[in-house]
Short mmCIF file of C-alpha atoms and ligand atoms in Angstrom, two decimals:
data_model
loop_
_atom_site.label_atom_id
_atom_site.label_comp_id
_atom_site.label_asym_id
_atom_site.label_seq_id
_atom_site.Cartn_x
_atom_site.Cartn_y
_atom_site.Cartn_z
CA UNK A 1128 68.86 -85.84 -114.16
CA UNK A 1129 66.07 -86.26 -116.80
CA UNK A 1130 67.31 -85.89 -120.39
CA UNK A 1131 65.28 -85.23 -123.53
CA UNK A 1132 65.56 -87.79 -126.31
CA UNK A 1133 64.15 -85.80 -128.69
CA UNK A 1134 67.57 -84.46 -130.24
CA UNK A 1135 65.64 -82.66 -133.10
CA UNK A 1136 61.88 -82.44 -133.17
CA UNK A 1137 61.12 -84.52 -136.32
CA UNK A 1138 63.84 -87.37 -135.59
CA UNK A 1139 62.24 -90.76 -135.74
CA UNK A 1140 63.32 -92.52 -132.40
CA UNK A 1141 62.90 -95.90 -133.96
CA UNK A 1142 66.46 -98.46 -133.48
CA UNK A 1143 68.89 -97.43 -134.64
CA UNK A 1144 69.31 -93.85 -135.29
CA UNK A 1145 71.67 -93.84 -137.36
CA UNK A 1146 74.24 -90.90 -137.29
CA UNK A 1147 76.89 -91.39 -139.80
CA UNK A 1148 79.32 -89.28 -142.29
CA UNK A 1149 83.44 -89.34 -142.66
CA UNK A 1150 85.99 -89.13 -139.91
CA UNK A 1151 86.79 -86.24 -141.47
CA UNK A 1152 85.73 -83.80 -143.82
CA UNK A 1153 88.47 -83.37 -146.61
CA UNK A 1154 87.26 -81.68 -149.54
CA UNK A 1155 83.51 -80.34 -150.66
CA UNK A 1156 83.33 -82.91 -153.29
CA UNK A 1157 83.94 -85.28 -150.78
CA UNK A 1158 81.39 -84.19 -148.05
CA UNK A 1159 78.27 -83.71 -150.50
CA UNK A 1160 78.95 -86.75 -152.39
CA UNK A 1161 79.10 -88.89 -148.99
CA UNK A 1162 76.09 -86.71 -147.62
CA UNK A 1163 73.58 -87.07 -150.93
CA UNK A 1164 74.33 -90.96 -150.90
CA UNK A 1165 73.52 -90.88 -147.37
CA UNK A 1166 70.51 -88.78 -147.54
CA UNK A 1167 69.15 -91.39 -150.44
CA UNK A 1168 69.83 -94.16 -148.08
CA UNK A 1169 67.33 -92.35 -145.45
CA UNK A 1170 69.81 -91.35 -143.62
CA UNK A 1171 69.30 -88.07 -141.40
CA UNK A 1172 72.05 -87.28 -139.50
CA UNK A 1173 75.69 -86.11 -140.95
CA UNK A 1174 78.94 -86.96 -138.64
CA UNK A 1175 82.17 -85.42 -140.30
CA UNK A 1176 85.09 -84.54 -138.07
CA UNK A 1177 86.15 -80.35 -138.71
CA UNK A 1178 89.21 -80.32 -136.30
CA UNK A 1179 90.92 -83.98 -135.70
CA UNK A 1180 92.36 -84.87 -132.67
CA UNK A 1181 95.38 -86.98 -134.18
CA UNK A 1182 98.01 -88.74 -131.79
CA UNK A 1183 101.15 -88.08 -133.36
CA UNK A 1184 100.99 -84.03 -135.06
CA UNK A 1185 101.64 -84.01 -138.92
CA UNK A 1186 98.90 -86.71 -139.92
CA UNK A 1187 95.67 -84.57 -141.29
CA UNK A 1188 94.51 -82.34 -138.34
CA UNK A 1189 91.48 -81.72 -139.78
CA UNK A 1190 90.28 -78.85 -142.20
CA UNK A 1191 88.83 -76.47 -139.87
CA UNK A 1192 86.99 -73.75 -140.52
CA UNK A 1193 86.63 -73.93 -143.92
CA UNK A 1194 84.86 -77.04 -143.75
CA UNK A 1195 82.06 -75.26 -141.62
CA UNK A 1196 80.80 -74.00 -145.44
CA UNK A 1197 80.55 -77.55 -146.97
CA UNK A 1198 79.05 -78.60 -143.53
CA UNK A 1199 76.53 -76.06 -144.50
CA UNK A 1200 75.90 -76.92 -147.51
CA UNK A 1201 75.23 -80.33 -146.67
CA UNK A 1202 72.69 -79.04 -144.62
CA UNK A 1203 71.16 -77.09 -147.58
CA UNK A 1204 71.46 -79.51 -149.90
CA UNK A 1205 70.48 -82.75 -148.69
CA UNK A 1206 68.19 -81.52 -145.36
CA UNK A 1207 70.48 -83.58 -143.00
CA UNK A 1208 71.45 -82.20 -139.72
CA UNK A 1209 74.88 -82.04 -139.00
CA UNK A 1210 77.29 -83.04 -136.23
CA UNK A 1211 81.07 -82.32 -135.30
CA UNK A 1212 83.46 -82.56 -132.64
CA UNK A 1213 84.41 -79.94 -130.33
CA UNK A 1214 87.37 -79.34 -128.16
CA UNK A 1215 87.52 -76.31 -127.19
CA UNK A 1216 85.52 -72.91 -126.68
CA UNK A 1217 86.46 -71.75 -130.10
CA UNK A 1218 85.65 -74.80 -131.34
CA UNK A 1219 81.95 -74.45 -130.31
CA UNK A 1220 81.42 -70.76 -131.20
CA UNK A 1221 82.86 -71.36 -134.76
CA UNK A 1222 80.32 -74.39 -135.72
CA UNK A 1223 77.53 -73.03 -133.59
CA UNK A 1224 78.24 -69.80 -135.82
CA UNK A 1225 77.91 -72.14 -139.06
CA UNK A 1226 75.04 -73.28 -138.02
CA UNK A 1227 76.20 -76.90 -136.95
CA UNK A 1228 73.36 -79.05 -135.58
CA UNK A 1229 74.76 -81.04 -132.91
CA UNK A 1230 78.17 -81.07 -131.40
CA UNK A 1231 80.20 -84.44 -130.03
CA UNK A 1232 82.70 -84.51 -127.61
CA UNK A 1233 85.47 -87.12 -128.55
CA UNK A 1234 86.88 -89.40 -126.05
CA UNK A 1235 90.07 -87.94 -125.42
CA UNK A 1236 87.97 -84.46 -124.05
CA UNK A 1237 85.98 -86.42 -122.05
CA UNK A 1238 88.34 -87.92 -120.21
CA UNK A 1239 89.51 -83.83 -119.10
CA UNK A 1240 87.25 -82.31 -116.52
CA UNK A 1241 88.90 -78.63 -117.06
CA UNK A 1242 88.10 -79.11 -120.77
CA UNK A 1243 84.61 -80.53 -120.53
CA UNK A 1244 84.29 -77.39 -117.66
CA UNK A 1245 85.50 -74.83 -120.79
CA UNK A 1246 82.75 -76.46 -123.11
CA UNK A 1247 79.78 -76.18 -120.91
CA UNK A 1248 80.39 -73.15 -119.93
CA UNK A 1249 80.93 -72.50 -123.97
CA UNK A 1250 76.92 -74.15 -124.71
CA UNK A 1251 75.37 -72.75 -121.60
CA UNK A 1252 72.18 -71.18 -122.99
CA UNK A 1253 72.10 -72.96 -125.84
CA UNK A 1254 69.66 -75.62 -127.40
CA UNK A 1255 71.80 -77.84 -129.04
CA UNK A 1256 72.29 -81.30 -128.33
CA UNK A 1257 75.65 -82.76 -127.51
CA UNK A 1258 76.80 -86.54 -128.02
CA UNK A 1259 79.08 -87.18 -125.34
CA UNK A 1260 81.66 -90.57 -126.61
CA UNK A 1261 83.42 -92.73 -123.26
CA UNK A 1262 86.45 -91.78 -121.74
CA UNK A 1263 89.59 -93.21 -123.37
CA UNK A 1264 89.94 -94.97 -120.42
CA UNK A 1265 87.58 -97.33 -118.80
CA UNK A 1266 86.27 -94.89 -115.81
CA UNK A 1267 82.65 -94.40 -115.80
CA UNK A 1268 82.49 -91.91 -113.51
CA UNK A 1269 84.52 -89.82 -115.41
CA UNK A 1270 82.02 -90.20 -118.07
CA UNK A 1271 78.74 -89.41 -115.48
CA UNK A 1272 80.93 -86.25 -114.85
CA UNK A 1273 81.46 -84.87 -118.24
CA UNK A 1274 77.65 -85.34 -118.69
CA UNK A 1275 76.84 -83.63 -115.46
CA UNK A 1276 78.80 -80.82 -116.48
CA UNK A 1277 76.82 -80.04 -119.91
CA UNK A 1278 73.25 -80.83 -117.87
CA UNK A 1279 74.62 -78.20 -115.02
CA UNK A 1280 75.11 -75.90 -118.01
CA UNK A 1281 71.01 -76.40 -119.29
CA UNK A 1282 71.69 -78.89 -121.72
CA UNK A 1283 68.93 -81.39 -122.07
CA UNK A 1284 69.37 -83.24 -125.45
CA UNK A 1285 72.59 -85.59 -124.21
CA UNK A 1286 73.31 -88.46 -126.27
CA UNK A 1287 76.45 -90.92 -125.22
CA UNK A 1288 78.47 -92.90 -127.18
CA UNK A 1289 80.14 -96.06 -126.19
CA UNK A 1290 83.40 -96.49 -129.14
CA UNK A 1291 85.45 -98.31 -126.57
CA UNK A 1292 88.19 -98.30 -124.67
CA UNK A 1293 91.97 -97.53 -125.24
CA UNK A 1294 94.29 -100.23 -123.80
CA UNK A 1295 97.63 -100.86 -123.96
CA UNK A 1296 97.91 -103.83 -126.61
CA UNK A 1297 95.50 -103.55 -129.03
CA UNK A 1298 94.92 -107.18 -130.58
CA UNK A 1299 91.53 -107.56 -132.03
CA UNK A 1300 89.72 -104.24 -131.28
CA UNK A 1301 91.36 -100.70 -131.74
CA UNK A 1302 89.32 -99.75 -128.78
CA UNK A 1303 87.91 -102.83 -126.63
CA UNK A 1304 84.21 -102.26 -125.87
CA UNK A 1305 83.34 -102.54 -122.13
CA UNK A 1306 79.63 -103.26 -122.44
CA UNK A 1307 79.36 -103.27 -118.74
CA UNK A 1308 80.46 -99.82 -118.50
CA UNK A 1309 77.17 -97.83 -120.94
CA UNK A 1310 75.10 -100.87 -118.73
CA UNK A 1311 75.92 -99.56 -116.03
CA UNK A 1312 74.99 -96.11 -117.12
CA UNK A 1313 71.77 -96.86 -118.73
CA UNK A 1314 71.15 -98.14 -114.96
CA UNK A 1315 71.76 -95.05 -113.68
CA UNK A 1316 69.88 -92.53 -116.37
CA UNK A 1317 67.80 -95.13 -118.32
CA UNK A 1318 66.16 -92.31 -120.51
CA UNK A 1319 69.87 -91.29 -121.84
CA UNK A 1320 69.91 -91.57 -125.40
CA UNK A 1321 72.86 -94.48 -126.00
CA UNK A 1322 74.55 -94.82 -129.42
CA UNK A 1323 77.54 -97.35 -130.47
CA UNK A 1324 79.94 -96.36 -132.40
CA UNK A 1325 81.46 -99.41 -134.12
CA UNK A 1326 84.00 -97.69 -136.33
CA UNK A 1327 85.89 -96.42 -133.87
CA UNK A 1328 85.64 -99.80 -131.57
CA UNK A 1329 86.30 -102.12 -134.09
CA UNK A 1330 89.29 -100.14 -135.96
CA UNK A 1331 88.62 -102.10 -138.95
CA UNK A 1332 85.09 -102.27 -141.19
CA UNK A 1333 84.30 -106.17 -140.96
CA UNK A 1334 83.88 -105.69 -137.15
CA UNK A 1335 81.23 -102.93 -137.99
CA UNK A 1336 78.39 -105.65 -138.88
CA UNK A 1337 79.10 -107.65 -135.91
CA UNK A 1338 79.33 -104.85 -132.99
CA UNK A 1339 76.29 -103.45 -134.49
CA UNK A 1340 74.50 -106.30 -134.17
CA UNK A 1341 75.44 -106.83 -130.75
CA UNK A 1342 74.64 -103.46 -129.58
CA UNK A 1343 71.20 -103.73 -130.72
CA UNK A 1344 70.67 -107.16 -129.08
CA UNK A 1345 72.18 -104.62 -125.91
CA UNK A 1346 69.18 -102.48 -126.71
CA UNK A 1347 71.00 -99.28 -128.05
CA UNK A 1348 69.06 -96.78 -129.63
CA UNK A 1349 71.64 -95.89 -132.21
CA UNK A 1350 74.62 -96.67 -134.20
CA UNK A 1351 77.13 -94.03 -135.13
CA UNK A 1352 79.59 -95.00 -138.16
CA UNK A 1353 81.80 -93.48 -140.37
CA UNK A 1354 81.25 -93.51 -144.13
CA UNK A 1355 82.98 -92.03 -147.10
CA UNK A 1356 82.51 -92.35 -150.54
CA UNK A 1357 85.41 -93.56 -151.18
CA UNK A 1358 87.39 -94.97 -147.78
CA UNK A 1359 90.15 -95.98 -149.30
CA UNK A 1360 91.37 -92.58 -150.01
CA UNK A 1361 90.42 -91.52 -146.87
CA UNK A 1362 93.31 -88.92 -145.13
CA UNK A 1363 92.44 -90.10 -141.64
CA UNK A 1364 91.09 -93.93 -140.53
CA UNK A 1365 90.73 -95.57 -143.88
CA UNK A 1366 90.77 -98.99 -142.75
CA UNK A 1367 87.28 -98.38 -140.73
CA UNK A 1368 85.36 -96.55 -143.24
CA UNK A 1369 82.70 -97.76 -145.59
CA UNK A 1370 80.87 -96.70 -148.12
CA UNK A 1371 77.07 -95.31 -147.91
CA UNK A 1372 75.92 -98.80 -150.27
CA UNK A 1373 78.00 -101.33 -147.54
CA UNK A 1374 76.16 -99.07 -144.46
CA UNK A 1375 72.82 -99.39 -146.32
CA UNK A 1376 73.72 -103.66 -146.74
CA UNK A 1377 74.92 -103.68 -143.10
CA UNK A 1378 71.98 -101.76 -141.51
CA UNK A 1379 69.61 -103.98 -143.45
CA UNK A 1380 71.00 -107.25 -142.55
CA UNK A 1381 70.59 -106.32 -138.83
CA UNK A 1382 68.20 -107.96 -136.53
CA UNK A 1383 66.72 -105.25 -134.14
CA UNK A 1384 64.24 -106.74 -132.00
CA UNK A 1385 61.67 -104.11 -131.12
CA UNK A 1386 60.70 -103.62 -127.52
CA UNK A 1387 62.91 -106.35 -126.67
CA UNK A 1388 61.97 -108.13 -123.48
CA UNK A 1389 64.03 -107.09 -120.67
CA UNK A 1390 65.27 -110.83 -120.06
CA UNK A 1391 66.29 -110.86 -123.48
CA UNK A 1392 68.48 -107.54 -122.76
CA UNK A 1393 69.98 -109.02 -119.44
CA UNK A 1394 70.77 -112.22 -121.75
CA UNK A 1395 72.90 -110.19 -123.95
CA UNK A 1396 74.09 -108.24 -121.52
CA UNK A 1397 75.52 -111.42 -119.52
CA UNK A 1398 76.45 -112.80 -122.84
CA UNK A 1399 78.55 -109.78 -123.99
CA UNK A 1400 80.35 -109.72 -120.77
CA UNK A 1401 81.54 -113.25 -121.04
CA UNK A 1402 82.76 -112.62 -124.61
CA UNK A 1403 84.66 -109.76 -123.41
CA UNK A 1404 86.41 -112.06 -120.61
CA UNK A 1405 86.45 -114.78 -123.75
CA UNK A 1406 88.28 -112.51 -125.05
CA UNK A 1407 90.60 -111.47 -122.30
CA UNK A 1408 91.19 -115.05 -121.64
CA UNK A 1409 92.51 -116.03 -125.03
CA UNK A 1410 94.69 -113.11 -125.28
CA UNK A 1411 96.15 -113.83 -122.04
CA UNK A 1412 96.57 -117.49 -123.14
CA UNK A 1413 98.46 -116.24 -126.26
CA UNK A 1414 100.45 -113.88 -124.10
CA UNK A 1415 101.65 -116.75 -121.90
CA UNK A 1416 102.64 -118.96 -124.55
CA UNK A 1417 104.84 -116.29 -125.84
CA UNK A 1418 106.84 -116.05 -123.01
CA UNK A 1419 106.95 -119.87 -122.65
CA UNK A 1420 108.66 -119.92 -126.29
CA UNK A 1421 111.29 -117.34 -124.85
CA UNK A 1422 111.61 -119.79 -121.53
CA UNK A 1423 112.43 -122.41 -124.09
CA UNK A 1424 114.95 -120.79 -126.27
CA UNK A 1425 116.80 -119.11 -122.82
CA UNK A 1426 116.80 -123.16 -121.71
CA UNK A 1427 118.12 -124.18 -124.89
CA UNK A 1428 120.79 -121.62 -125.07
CA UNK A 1429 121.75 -122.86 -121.09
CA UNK A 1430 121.41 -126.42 -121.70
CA UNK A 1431 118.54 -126.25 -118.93
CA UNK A 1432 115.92 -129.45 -119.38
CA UNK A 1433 112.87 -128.45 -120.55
CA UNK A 1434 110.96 -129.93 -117.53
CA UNK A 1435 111.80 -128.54 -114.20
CA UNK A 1436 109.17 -130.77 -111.49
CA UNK A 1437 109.88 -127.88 -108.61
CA UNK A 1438 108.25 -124.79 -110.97
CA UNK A 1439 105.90 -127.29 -112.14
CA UNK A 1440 104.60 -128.02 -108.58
CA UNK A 1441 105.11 -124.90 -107.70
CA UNK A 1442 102.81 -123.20 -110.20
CA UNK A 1443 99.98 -125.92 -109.92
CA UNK A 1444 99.67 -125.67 -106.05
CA UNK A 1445 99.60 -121.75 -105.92
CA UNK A 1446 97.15 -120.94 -108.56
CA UNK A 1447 94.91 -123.44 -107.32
CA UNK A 1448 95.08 -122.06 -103.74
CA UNK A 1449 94.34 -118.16 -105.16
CA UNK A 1450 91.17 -120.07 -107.30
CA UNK A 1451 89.63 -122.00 -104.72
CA UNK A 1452 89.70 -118.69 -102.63
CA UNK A 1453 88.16 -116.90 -105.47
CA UNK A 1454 84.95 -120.03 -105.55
CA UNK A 1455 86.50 -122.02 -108.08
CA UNK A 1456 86.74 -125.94 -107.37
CA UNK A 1457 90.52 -127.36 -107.67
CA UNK A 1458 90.33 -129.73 -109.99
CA UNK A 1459 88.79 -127.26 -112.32
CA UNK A 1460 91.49 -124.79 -111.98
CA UNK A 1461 93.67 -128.26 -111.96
CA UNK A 1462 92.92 -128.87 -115.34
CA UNK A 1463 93.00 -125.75 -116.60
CA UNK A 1464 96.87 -125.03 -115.29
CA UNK A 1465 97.73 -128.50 -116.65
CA UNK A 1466 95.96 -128.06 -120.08
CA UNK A 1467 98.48 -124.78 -120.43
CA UNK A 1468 101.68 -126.00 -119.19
CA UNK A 1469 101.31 -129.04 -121.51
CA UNK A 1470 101.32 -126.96 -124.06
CA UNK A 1471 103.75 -124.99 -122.55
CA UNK A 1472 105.99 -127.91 -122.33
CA UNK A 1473 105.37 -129.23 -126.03
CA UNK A 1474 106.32 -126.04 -127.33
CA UNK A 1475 109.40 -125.53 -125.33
CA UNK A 1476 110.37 -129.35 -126.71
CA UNK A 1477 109.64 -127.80 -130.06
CA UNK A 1478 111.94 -125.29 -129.80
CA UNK A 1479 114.78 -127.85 -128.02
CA UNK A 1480 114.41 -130.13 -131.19
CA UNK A 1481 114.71 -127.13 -133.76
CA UNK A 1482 118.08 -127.07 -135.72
CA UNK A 1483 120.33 -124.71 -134.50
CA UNK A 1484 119.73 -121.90 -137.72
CA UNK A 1485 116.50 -121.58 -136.63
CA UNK A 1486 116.48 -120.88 -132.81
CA UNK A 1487 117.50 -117.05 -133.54
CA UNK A 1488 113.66 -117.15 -135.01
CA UNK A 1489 112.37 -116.15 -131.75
C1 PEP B 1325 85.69 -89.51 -134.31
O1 PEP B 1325 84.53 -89.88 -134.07
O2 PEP B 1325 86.06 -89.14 -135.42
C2 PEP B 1325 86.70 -89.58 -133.23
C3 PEP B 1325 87.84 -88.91 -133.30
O3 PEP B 1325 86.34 -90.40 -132.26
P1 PEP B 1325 86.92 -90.74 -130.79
O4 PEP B 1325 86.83 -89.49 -129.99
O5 PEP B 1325 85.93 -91.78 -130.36
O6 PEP B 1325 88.29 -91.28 -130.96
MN1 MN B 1326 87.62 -91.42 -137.08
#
């Protein structure tokens, strides 16, 4: 497949492109105030979500159609091109009537393949260009497949969006990034235009500056964020949005390294994987030393001893049997396993030497 990066013929290709606007548009005050403050900031391209794809029904399910207008009128008024998501056939025919720029596909369509079927078939013939954001769920292939559907159906000007992934317990990130997984694509198609959207990832706005900054030490070619003039009285994802002046701060504070050297890029890319597993690791930690806290208040309540040499044994010998067979030496793992169940043990010692009133505090 061979993609054109050229989304419009006058966009300036140089990092980042930055596509931003509200989650969603809410009233026309709201959408040309955000825009012109945008548009003053250089920005050229206007995000604002038309129909909302909301989790639970009766939060703000987007305008619709009405908003197409003040999508135009941004448009008119402030020369920006526009984008919005689409999830269905009507969907498309409605903005493409309005005269909507470019269209995204959100991550819970791409993650259908009869949906993203419905909307090729909907934009075969025409020349628009289509963002297409990860799957919900960590699958590249289903993401190579909702793109292959759109370039079976002539369209040329494909962007993708990385605004990671959807997992079960969501601790730092509302959506974990898997920088591995757009890697991995770029492999495969390395003239596919690849934006990050750190709004959606980070689920709150002080991760924006940081996941920025580490997507363009990942070479990205754009950033897509959500901004709104004022966030805090924003009807859907408040806590993420920021205004056009904290954008402007943010994009100027970033450190985009031109032409990057491609050992530079692995670097990152290395480096960004072992933060995720950082990550992971700490999580898991945390996780562990939950449950060891409930260990300790069952024992209490049994009059079990905190210490119990058999588990102990037990655990130590195992684990370091499944590491060495995964290439790690034992007394690495060794340490590791005793490091934890110390800790383990202090805490559940903790808990024995609590007063009473204060073991229900579990
Ligand atoms: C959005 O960009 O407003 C949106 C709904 O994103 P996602 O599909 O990534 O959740
Ligand atoms: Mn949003």
């Amino acid at each position: 497949m061979q993609f054109n990066r050229q989304l419009f013929p006058d966009l300036d290709l140089t990092r980042p492109i930055v596509i931003s606007g509200p989650c969603s548009v809410e009233t026309e005050e709201q959408v040309l105030t955000t825009a012109r403050q945008l548009a003053e900031k250089g920005i050229r391209i206007f995000r604002a979500g038309i129909w909302k794809p909301r989790t639970r029904p009766g939060a703000f399910e987007g305008i619709g159609t009405k908003g197409l207008a003040w999508l135009k009128l941004v448009k008119e008024q402030t020369g920006m091109y526009t984008c919005t998501e689409v999830a269905s056939t009507q969907h498309v025919y409605e903005a493409v009537k309005y005269g909507v720029d470019m269209l995204w596909i959100g991550a819970r369509s791409t993650v259908n393949p009869f949906l993203m079927q419905e909307i090729s078939d909907a934009v075969q013939g025409l020349d628009i260009p289509v963002l297409v954001k990860n799957p919900v769920n960590p699958d590249l292939e289903l993401w190579v497949g909702a793109i292959e559907r759109l370039y079976k159906a002539g369209i040329r000007k494909i962007g993708v969006v990385h605004r990671g992934f959807s997992s079960w317990d969501k601790q730092i990130y509302r959506n974990a990034p898997h920088w591995h997984i757009p890697i991995e694509l770029r492999r495969r198609f390395p003239d596919l235009l690849m934006f990050c959207d750190p709004s959606h990832m980070g689920g709150k706005r002080e991760l924006i500056s940081p996941l920025s900054q580490q997507a363009m030490d990942l070479n990205y070619d754009g950033l897509f964020i959500e901004t709104h003039y004022k966030p805090e009285t924003a009807l859907s994802d408040s806590g993420q949005q920021i205004t056009p002046d904290v954008l402007q701060y943010i994009l100027k504070t970033l450190v985009v390294r031109q032409g990057g050297k491609p050992d530079a890029e692995k670097l990152s890319a290395y480096r960004a994987e072992i933060d995720e597993y950082d990550d992971q690791l700490v999580e898991l930690i945390s996780k562990r030393m939950k449950i060891s806290k409930l260990i300790g208040h069952y024992k209490k309540e049994n009059n079990i001893q905190v210490l119990q040499a058999a588990r102990y044994n037990e655990i130590i010998e195992e684990r370091v049997k499944q590491a060495a067979g995964l290439g790690i030496k034992s007394d690495c793992m060794q340490k590791i396993l005793e490091a934890i169940h110390e800790e383990s043990v202090r805490l559940q010692i903790e808990i024995m030497n609590m007063d009473n009133s204060k073991t229900s505090e579990k």
